[in-house]
Amino acid sequence: MLQCEGLTQTYVSGGRRLTVLNNITFALERGGFLAIVGPSGSGKTTLLGLLAGLDRPSAGRVVLDGADLGAMTEDQRAELRAAKVGFVFQSFHLIPTLTARENVQVPLELRGEAAEERAQDLLTRVGLGDRSHHYPTQLSGGEQQRVALARAFVSRPQLLFADEPTGNLDARTGSGIVELMIGLNRDFGTTLVMVTHDRDLAARARRMLRLADGQVVEDVTHP
Amino acid sequence: MNASFVAKLAWRESRAARRRLLMLVMSVAAGVAALVAINGFTENLRTSVGAQAKALLGADLSIGGRKPFPERIERLVDTLIASDSAGGRGQAARVTSFAGMAYVPRTEGVRLVQVKAVEAGYPFYGTILTEPAGRWATLASGGKAVVDPTLLTALNARVGDTLSLGEGRFVIDATVSNIPGDVGVASSFGPRVFIAAADLPATKLLQFGSRVEYDLFVKLPDPSQAQTIAESRRLSLREDRFRIRTVEDDREDLADALTRLGNYLGLVALVALLLGGLGVASATHLFIRRKLDTIAVLRCLGATARQVFLAYLVQALAMGTLGSLVGAALGLGIQRLLPLLFVDLLPVDVEIAVAPKALLIGIGLGLWVTAVFALLPLLGVRRVSPLATLRRASEPAPGRSDPLTWAAFGLLVISIVGLSVVQVQDLRDGAIFAGGVGVVVLVLWLASLGLIGGLRRWFPSRLPYLWRQGLANLYRPANQTGTVVLALGFGAFLLATLFLVQHNLLREFRIGGSGGGRPNLMFFDIQRDQSAGVMAMLAEAGLQADAPVPIVPMRIASVKGQEVRPPATAADSAEMEGPPDGEENREGTEENQEAGNQPRRPGGWAVRREYRSTYRDSLTDSEKLVEGTWWTGPRGDGPARISLDQEVALELGVGIGDDIVWDVQGVRVPSRVTSIRQIDWGRFQTNFFVVFESGVLDQAPQMLVTLTRADSAAVRGQIQRRIAERYPNVSAIDLSQIQQAIESVLDKATLAVRFLALFSLAAGTIVLIGAVTTARLQRLREGVLLKTLGATRRQVLRILVAEYAALGILAALVAIVLSAGAGWALAKWVFEARYDLPIGALTGLTALLVALTLLVGLWSSAEVLKRPPLEILRTDT
């Protein structure tokens, strides 16, 4: 489903060359659940961005469901994301000017598909069926993240990227979100890639990559 | 590409932002309002001129000149009005006009007036309205005068008073309330007195050969023949020094003049529209800045750059449409006000009507300007990286290598040039205007770069912390230096330039006021044998007067040996023809154009005009010798030595040593140019294009003029009255009256200009608010953080003051220096006025602009001071 080979990212900052990711190679099968962990600055988020095609690597390549991201233009990558990829962010990133349901509709509408009913279904599924006309500011953090989950799954993505999905939530709300996400992951057969600091959460993933200084220092597959 | 997604997103996205997009709406509205109001008004004006053209002339055609009509012309008129085949009959009426002194014995008021002796029937078209009504028709019954209302005021007289003109006595029967084609303010220079033609001889004013204008107004049996007749007779009439005019001629001249007025006003509208465009750009920029997170999320979710770009473009255009419509409505309202501003300055009564063309053009240009100015900031949307969802990015990367950005930039430049050219209706002037705009923007941009670089390199690290903090904000990442300097600077530049032009144009008129012991009373048309008498009367009244200056009317017979016209006949040369009228002037230009690239020929007007020259052996204090030497010693046997005004010399194409032969009342007088003078025409003084050495013209027919000064209005009135009684042909001009008349015209013109400047001011303020608001979020965050770290409100305030004061000072200074240059260029090349820099006023303007920046800056940051830190941190997502 997702492969990367020799993935390297370097930045020039203040005249110095900074290697953020160094020669990362791994593959993830369809329906897999990968947790990327590591201390701050270890390159987790950079790796996630590269895997999702949000940025171009300095070297190496990413193949997403058979498509080589390096060979695509930015807009082609966007279309690929619209078709196959979902996102959940640490700070939710709901669009503040859209209602909960409209936020959930966006991915479907981008593809030109009928959206209202499915969006409503998903909102009901995450327990917010009666809040669909509320704006993000009228929702709590946990609720916002649930809307974000509904948005991530509404287009039945084959691949879901989550960046510290519980990072802004308290432990109880966070674990609720995790349950929900894992359940949806199972129901939709989605491949899940998640960056997290949360040991408990990482422990629930089938596979865990630990990064340090831009390199994989541990690659564990749970039975 | 998914159009419905774009539309839906645009609609939903704008819901919460509509209030913020209000600034865009207002910017567009200000520009469109100016455009619709001014273009609509100009169109109304043009329509009104077309509709009222016939009444302007009052006849189908008119023949005029400075001498009584010879037999030939009388016969011609007889044939013109003779019955045509259809049996219709034309009519003719004569109007004789000249300047004279009017005197009301009851109030002892005396005033130089324009006497117009009219024959019954005039005007054939249009109506002259009187107060009391209907008195025009009875004017012909004799012994009556109908006068301009300003005369009654000047003479402190009323209807029913007796008015003397020369030796004639008239009863003031009515005042004129409306004459077709009348420019309201004209009458304050020389109030008109209408009398019946039959009463003219009784005044005995014409016997002295003063400057008289004879006009014949003809109503044709078939008015459609007017133009044909005029064209076929024009040349032969011109040889006789008569001009013929038709309704069509008048209409064309007026249309030309009004087009120029329209173009000038159009520039004002264009300035407002461009400022509005700047407002659009800054509003869009601000809007996009606030949307960066949303855009990144959308990109992350798979929206293409194109979809996002289109969604925001649709929003901008929708707001642009709204702004255009609001502006159009506003413009229609203002269009109704404009005629009130121009009421006394225009020759026609402007009928207000909705001008569909102006309306459509206004709305169309509003939309276009929105699109073009919004494009650059909107294109930045395409460069927002989806990565920003994972890491906060401050700003889309600059699109220096983005071909679309360059294309948008090109489109912007082309649009500005195009708009200027269309609005000015002249390729060169439009391009110059647009180029000027470009230079100003470039200099402002460089100045802001200079400030940023300069601060970075030579940071005043000894300043107190708060000032340092404020100044450092000017070069920190995501600073607002460029935007504010550009927006504020451009607005300030336009305002200051408008102010400077106005100042210099008006100063030109106001110069030479009556202060400083300068003469303020002039007596002219003094006959040679009256000179001693007049001087004696002045002396008797205790007034000091300069020795009377002789004036000798003459024409040019040849320049540098080249005859410029057939030798005039004795009969012709006995007459005088005044300054050029429009027709002759136009003719002159055509001749010049025909000459093409050949060496410059003497200009038609300068060659053909009548010169009123003098003779003396010294320079006056209003003259400066710029070439050659002034004559000394006794006159030799050669040609008379003369000195020319430098403009006339240039126009005639002559220099030192060149010969000119003059036709002085039929006598050929050869002369040689020995010097060229620069003359300060702004002084109330007798100045002459041509000065002869004495001993040549002493015996030529001449009249004298003398100047004196009397501080008290009573004394001025008394001496004018006495001289008018004894020498009715001698006219007097009271400078203070002229001054008043000029002031009243200027006040009206100033009011109109100021009103138009308001458009620019309104648009400029919106732009400034927009520019300052751009950085507001950043300031909020910083301010709140500082407060959290323990800064007091006063400290935060001081940081803001330091930043906005620095911005305001830089922008205002650069703008004022630029406008000083632009004002100078405009004064030199466009208005040909002398240039004066009102330092005090400009300093005041600078202070005002800095204050405005501070006000807007602090106002937009007021939230920082008001809100508790926590609240903002919480909403800061």
XYZ file of N, CA and C in Angstrom, chain B residues 669-798:
390
model
N 5.811 100.877 -40.636
C 6.907 101.316 -39.770
C 7.909 100.174 -39.636
N 9.087 100.289 -40.238
C 10.086 99.227 -40.122
C 10.728 99.247 -38.734
N 11.106 98.046 -38.235
C 11.736 97.984 -36.914
C 12.739 96.845 -36.885
N 13.614 96.887 -35.893
C 14.595 95.812 -35.714
C 14.601 95.416 -34.241
N 14.582 94.091 -34.014
C 14.575 93.617 -32.637
C 15.963 93.782 -32.042
N 16.072 94.559 -30.952
C 17.391 94.734 -30.324
C 17.439 94.127 -28.932
N 16.266 93.783 -28.409
C 16.312 93.112 -27.104
C 15.031 92.289 -26.901
N 15.150 91.363 -25.954
C 14.008 90.510 -25.635
C 13.824 90.526 -24.119
N 12.572 90.692 -23.706
C 12.295 90.851 -22.275
C 11.461 89.687 -21.739
N 11.690 89.443 -20.464
C 10.807 88.534 -19.752
C 9.899 89.413 -18.908
N 8.591 89.168 -19.011
C 7.640 90.061 -18.346
C 6.874 89.310 -17.269
N 6.751 89.938 -16.140
C 5.928 89.375 -15.069
C 4.501 89.872 -15.261
N 3.701 89.029 -15.902
C 2.346 89.473 -16.246
C 1.423 89.451 -15.034
N 1.906 88.869 -13.947
C 1.038 88.720 -12.781
C 0.754 90.038 -12.092
N 1.527 91.084 -12.405
C 1.331 92.351 -11.695
C 0.257 93.180 -12.367
N -0.397 93.946 -11.535
C -1.398 94.867 -12.076
C -0.634 96.089 -12.561
N -0.316 96.093 -13.806
C 0.608 97.078 -14.354
C 0.429 97.066 -15.861
N 0.862 98.119 -16.535
C 0.762 98.091 -17.991
C 1.981 97.363 -18.538
N 1.737 96.277 -19.203
C 2.824 95.509 -19.808
C 2.572 95.374 -21.300
N 3.645 95.297 -22.046
C 3.504 95.289 -23.500
C 4.354 94.210 -24.146
N 3.767 93.546 -25.156
C 4.527 92.575 -25.933
C 5.662 93.291 -26.678
N 5.317 94.468 -27.194
C 6.280 95.190 -28.030
C 6.480 96.601 -27.478
N 7.739 96.947 -27.237
C 8.056 98.311 -26.817
C 8.955 98.937 -27.888
N 8.555 100.136 -28.369
C 9.359 100.872 -29.361
C 10.227 101.889 -28.644
N 11.331 102.235 -29.279
C 12.067 103.374 -28.734
C 11.236 104.617 -29.029
N 11.401 105.625 -28.201
C 10.573 106.796 -28.428
C 11.112 107.584 -29.631
N 10.243 108.445 -30.153
C 10.626 109.213 -31.319
C 10.125 108.618 -32.614
N 9.484 107.437 -32.548
C 8.998 106.802 -33.779
C 7.478 106.918 -33.869
N 6.828 106.592 -32.755
C 5.367 106.486 -32.783
C 4.688 107.718 -32.186
N 5.491 108.697 -31.806
C 4.929 109.813 -31.060
C 3.730 110.457 -31.756
N 3.760 110.449 -33.087
C 2.669 111.110 -33.795
C 1.565 110.156 -34.237
N 1.747 108.865 -33.974
C 0.739 107.889 -34.401
C -0.516 108.037 -33.547
N -1.681 107.633 -34.105
C -2.920 107.681 -33.302
C -2.743 106.805 -32.070
N -3.067 107.338 -30.949
C -2.827 106.573 -29.717
C -3.801 106.970 -28.622
N -3.891 106.074 -27.639
C -4.659 106.384 -26.449
C -3.750 106.200 -25.259
N -4.167 106.780 -24.137
C -3.290 106.703 -22.983
C -3.950 105.975 -21.830
N -3.071 105.446 -20.992
C -3.570 104.751 -19.821
C -2.723 105.181 -18.633
N -3.354 105.296 -17.494
C -2.569 105.650 -16.310
C -3.038 104.848 -15.100
N -2.122 104.628 -14.190
C -2.426 103.835 -13.004
C -2.253 104.677 -11.766
N -3.086 104.422 -10.790
C -2.925 105.150 -9.539
C -3.334 104.235 -8.395
N -3.136 104.774 -7.183
C -3.513 103.954 -6.045
C -4.301 104.796 -5.057
N -5.424 104.252 -4.627
C -6.191 104.899 -3.569
C -6.619 103.814 -2.607
N -6.252 103.985 -1.363
C -6.541 102.924 -0.398
C -8.013 102.850 -0.040
N -8.657 103.997 -0.008
C -10.055 103.975 0.422
C -10.983 103.732 -0.761
N -11.915 102.848 -0.566
C -12.874 102.540 -1.624
C -13.684 103.771 -1.963
N -13.954 104.609 -0.961
C -14.745 105.813 -1.196
C -13.999 106.731 -2.153
N -12.696 106.904 -1.896
C -11.900 107.776 -2.767
C -11.874 107.210 -4.186
N -11.718 105.874 -4.283
C -11.690 105.266 -5.622
C -12.999 105.520 -6.352
N -14.104 105.364 -5.635
C -15.416 105.576 -6.250
C -15.573 107.017 -6.701
N -15.135 107.947 -5.825
C -15.316 109.361 -6.109
C -14.543 109.790 -7.362
N -13.277 109.372 -7.437
C -12.472 109.809 -8.576
C -12.979 109.181 -9.872
N -13.433 107.937 -9.790
C -13.988 107.306 -10.995
C -15.217 108.079 -11.466
N -16.037 108.455 -10.508
C -17.273 109.160 -10.827
C -16.957 110.500 -11.472
N -16.026 111.222 -10.869
C -15.716 112.553 -11.395
C -15.181 112.472 -12.814
N -14.268 111.537 -12.999
C -13.680 111.427 -14.334
C -14.736 110.939 -15.323
N -15.613 110.038 -14.889
C -16.664 109.554 -15.785
C -17.599 110.684 -16.184
N -17.842 111.579 -15.250
C -18.732 112.704 -15.577
C -18.095 113.636 -16.602
N -16.810 113.888 -16.394
C -16.170 114.877 -17.257
C -15.714 114.253 -18.579
N -15.198 113.071 -18.503
C -14.726 112.396 -19.722
C -15.415 111.045 -19.834
N -16.631 110.998 -20.363
C -17.419 109.748 -20.352
C -16.741 108.609 -21.095
N -15.845 108.910 -21.997
C -15.223 107.831 -22.778
C -14.101 107.145 -22.008
N -13.610 107.788 -20.940
C -12.496 107.197 -20.188
C -13.056 106.116 -19.261
N -12.483 104.933 -19.345
C -12.950 103.831 -18.503
C -11.984 103.608 -17.357
N -12.514 103.027 -16.292
C -11.657 102.754 -15.132
C -11.835 101.309 -14.696
N -10.735 100.703 -14.258
C -10.836 99.369 -13.666
C -10.367 99.474 -12.229
N -11.211 99.010 -11.333
C -10.866 99.001 -9.925
C -10.363 97.604 -9.596
N -9.080 97.507 -9.241
C -8.474 96.196 -9.023
C -9.197 95.398 -7.946
N -9.665 96.089 -6.938
C -10.287 95.337 -5.847
C -11.563 94.640 -6.330
N -12.245 95.266 -7.293
C -13.435 94.606 -7.842
C -13.041 93.364 -8.626
N -11.976 93.521 -9.441
C -11.487 92.370 -10.211
C -11.076 91.271 -9.249
N -10.352 91.704 -8.202
C -9.875 90.762 -7.209
C -11.047 89.976 -6.619
N -12.097 90.703 -6.299
C -13.271 90.038 -5.723
C -13.861 89.039 -6.695
N -13.956 89.476 -7.962
C -14.541 88.588 -8.975
C -13.706 87.324 -9.095
N -12.362 87.516 -9.130
C -11.479 86.352 -9.254
C -11.651 85.436 -8.046
N -11.670 86.060 -6.862
C -11.822 85.257 -5.650
C -13.093 84.419 -5.709
N -14.163 85.030 -6.200
C -15.433 84.284 -6.199
C -15.357 83.105 -7.164
N -14.697 83.307 -8.326
C -14.544 82.189 -9.251
C -13.677 81.109 -8.620
N -12.557 81.560 -8.024
C -11.623 80.610 -7.444
C -12.271 79.827 -6.314
N -13.051 80.532 -5.515
C -13.696 79.836 -4.409
C -14.583 78.729 -4.929
N -15.285 79.039 -6.020
C -16.170 78.011 -6.578
C -15.374 76.851 -7.153
N -14.311 77.201 -7.889
C -13.481 76.143 -8.486
C -12.832 75.306 -7.391
N -12.355 75.997 -6.339
C -11.699 75.289 -5.245
C -12.653 74.316 -4.581
N -13.858 74.781 -4.387
C -14.862 73.924 -3.756
C -15.044 72.650 -4.579
N -15.158 72.844 -5.904
C -15.362 71.687 -6.777
C -14.176 70.729 -6.693
N -12.947 71.306 -6.748
C -11.752 70.462 -6.707
C -11.658 69.726 -5.369
N -11.939 70.458 -4.283
C -11.853 69.842 -2.957
C -12.839 68.687 -2.838
N -14.030 68.933 -3.364
C -15.049 67.893 -3.274
C -14.557 66.624 -3.959
N -13.930 66.813 -5.134
C -13.442 65.654 -5.870
C -12.303 64.981 -5.114
N -11.484 65.804 -4.451
C -10.362 65.243 -3.702
C -10.873 64.345 -2.575
N -12.084 64.628 -2.136
C -12.667 63.803 -1.074
C -12.739 62.336 -1.480
N -13.033 62.112 -2.752
C -13.074 60.733 -3.257
C -11.756 60.039 -2.959
N -10.670 60.744 -3.324
C -9.352 60.155 -3.143
C -9.084 59.937 -1.663
N -9.489 60.906 -0.865
C -9.245 60.798 0.574
C -9.984 59.583 1.130
N -11.242 59.437 0.710
C -12.035 58.317 1.205
C -11.384 56.997 0.800
N -11.044 56.896 -0.485
C -10.424 55.656 -0.960
C -9.101 55.414 -0.248
N -8.312 56.494 -0.054
C -7.011 56.363 0.587
C -7.126 55.873 2.024
N -8.102 56.381 2.751
C -8.271 55.968 4.140
C -8.646 54.497 4.223
N -9.512 54.069 3.321
C -9.879 52.652 3.310
C -8.641 51.794 3.087
N -7.802 52.251 2.145
C -6.577 51.503 1.859
C -5.688 51.435 3.094
N -5.565 52.566 3.762
C -4.706 52.616 4.950
C -5.227 51.655 6.017
N -6.517 51.712 6.258
C -7.107 50.816 7.258
C -6.798 49.372 6.876
N -6.962 49.087 5.576
C -6.694 47.734 5.112
C -5.259 47.325 5.370
N -4.337 48.238 5.025
C -2.923 47.904 5.148
C -2.557 47.646 6.606
N -3.083 48.487 7.479
C -2.746 48.355 8.888
C -3.373 47.088 9.472
N -4.588 46.819 9.035
C -5.275 45.647 9.566
C -4.552 44.358 9.176
N -3.834 44.422 8.046
C -3.123 43.232 7.580
C -2.245 42.656 8.682
N -1.611 43.555 9.402
C -0.648 43.069 10.384
C -1.272 42.966 11.765
N -2.575 43.180 11.838
C -3.233 43.272 13.124
C -3.128 41.967 13.920
N -3.362 40.868 13.223
C -3.340 39.579 13.911
C -2.002 39.338 14.584
N -0.960 39.617 13.785
C 0.391 39.447 14.289
C 0.595 40.293 15.550
N 0.168 41.572 15.464
C 0.311 42.481 16.595
C -0.462 41.960 17.801
N -1.655 41.426 17.517
C -2.470 40.909 18.610
C -1.705 39.824 19.353
N -1.185 38.882 18.587
C -0.469 37.772 19.215
C 0.704 38.273 20.043
N 1.496 39.145 19.393
C 2.677 39.638 20.100
C 2.301 40.408 21.348
N 1.304 41.288 21.162
C 0.891 42.127 22.281
C 0.410 41.274 23.448
N -0.387 40.279 23.131
C -0.937 39.424 24.167
C 0.173 38.639 24.856
N 1.107 38.164 24.050
C 2.223 37.431 24.652
C 3.013 38.321 25.596
N 3.262 39.569 25.124
C 4.007 40.503 25.965
C 3.261 40.754 27.269
N 1.922 40.892 27.141
C 1.134 41.126 28.348
C 1.227 39.920 29.271
N 1.175 38.747 28.673
C 1.289 37.534 29.479
C 2.621 37.517 30.212
N 3.656 38.020 29.515
C 4.987 38.015 30.131
C 5.153 39.169 31.107
N 4.117 39.993 31.247
C 4.180 41.017 32.274
C 4.278 42.446 31.776
N 4.105 42.678 30.477
C 4.144 44.052 29.982
C 2.841 44.750 30.360
N 2.959 46.035 30.753
C 1.733 46.769 31.057
C 1.119 47.250 29.740
N -0.150 47.675 29.836
C -0.805 48.175 28.624
C -0.064 49.380 28.062
N 0.418 50.214 28.974
C 1.136 51.393 28.532
C 2.394 51.018 27.726
N 3.068 49.954 28.186
C 4.281 49.528 27.471
C 3.942 48.980 26.091
N 2.879 48.179 26.061
C 2.459 47.634 24.764
C 2.085 48.775 23.827
N 1.373 49.761 24.381
C 0.952 50.913 23.592
C 2.167 51.633 23.015
N 3.205 51.767 23.843
C 4.361 52.528 23.386
C 5.064 51.792 22.234
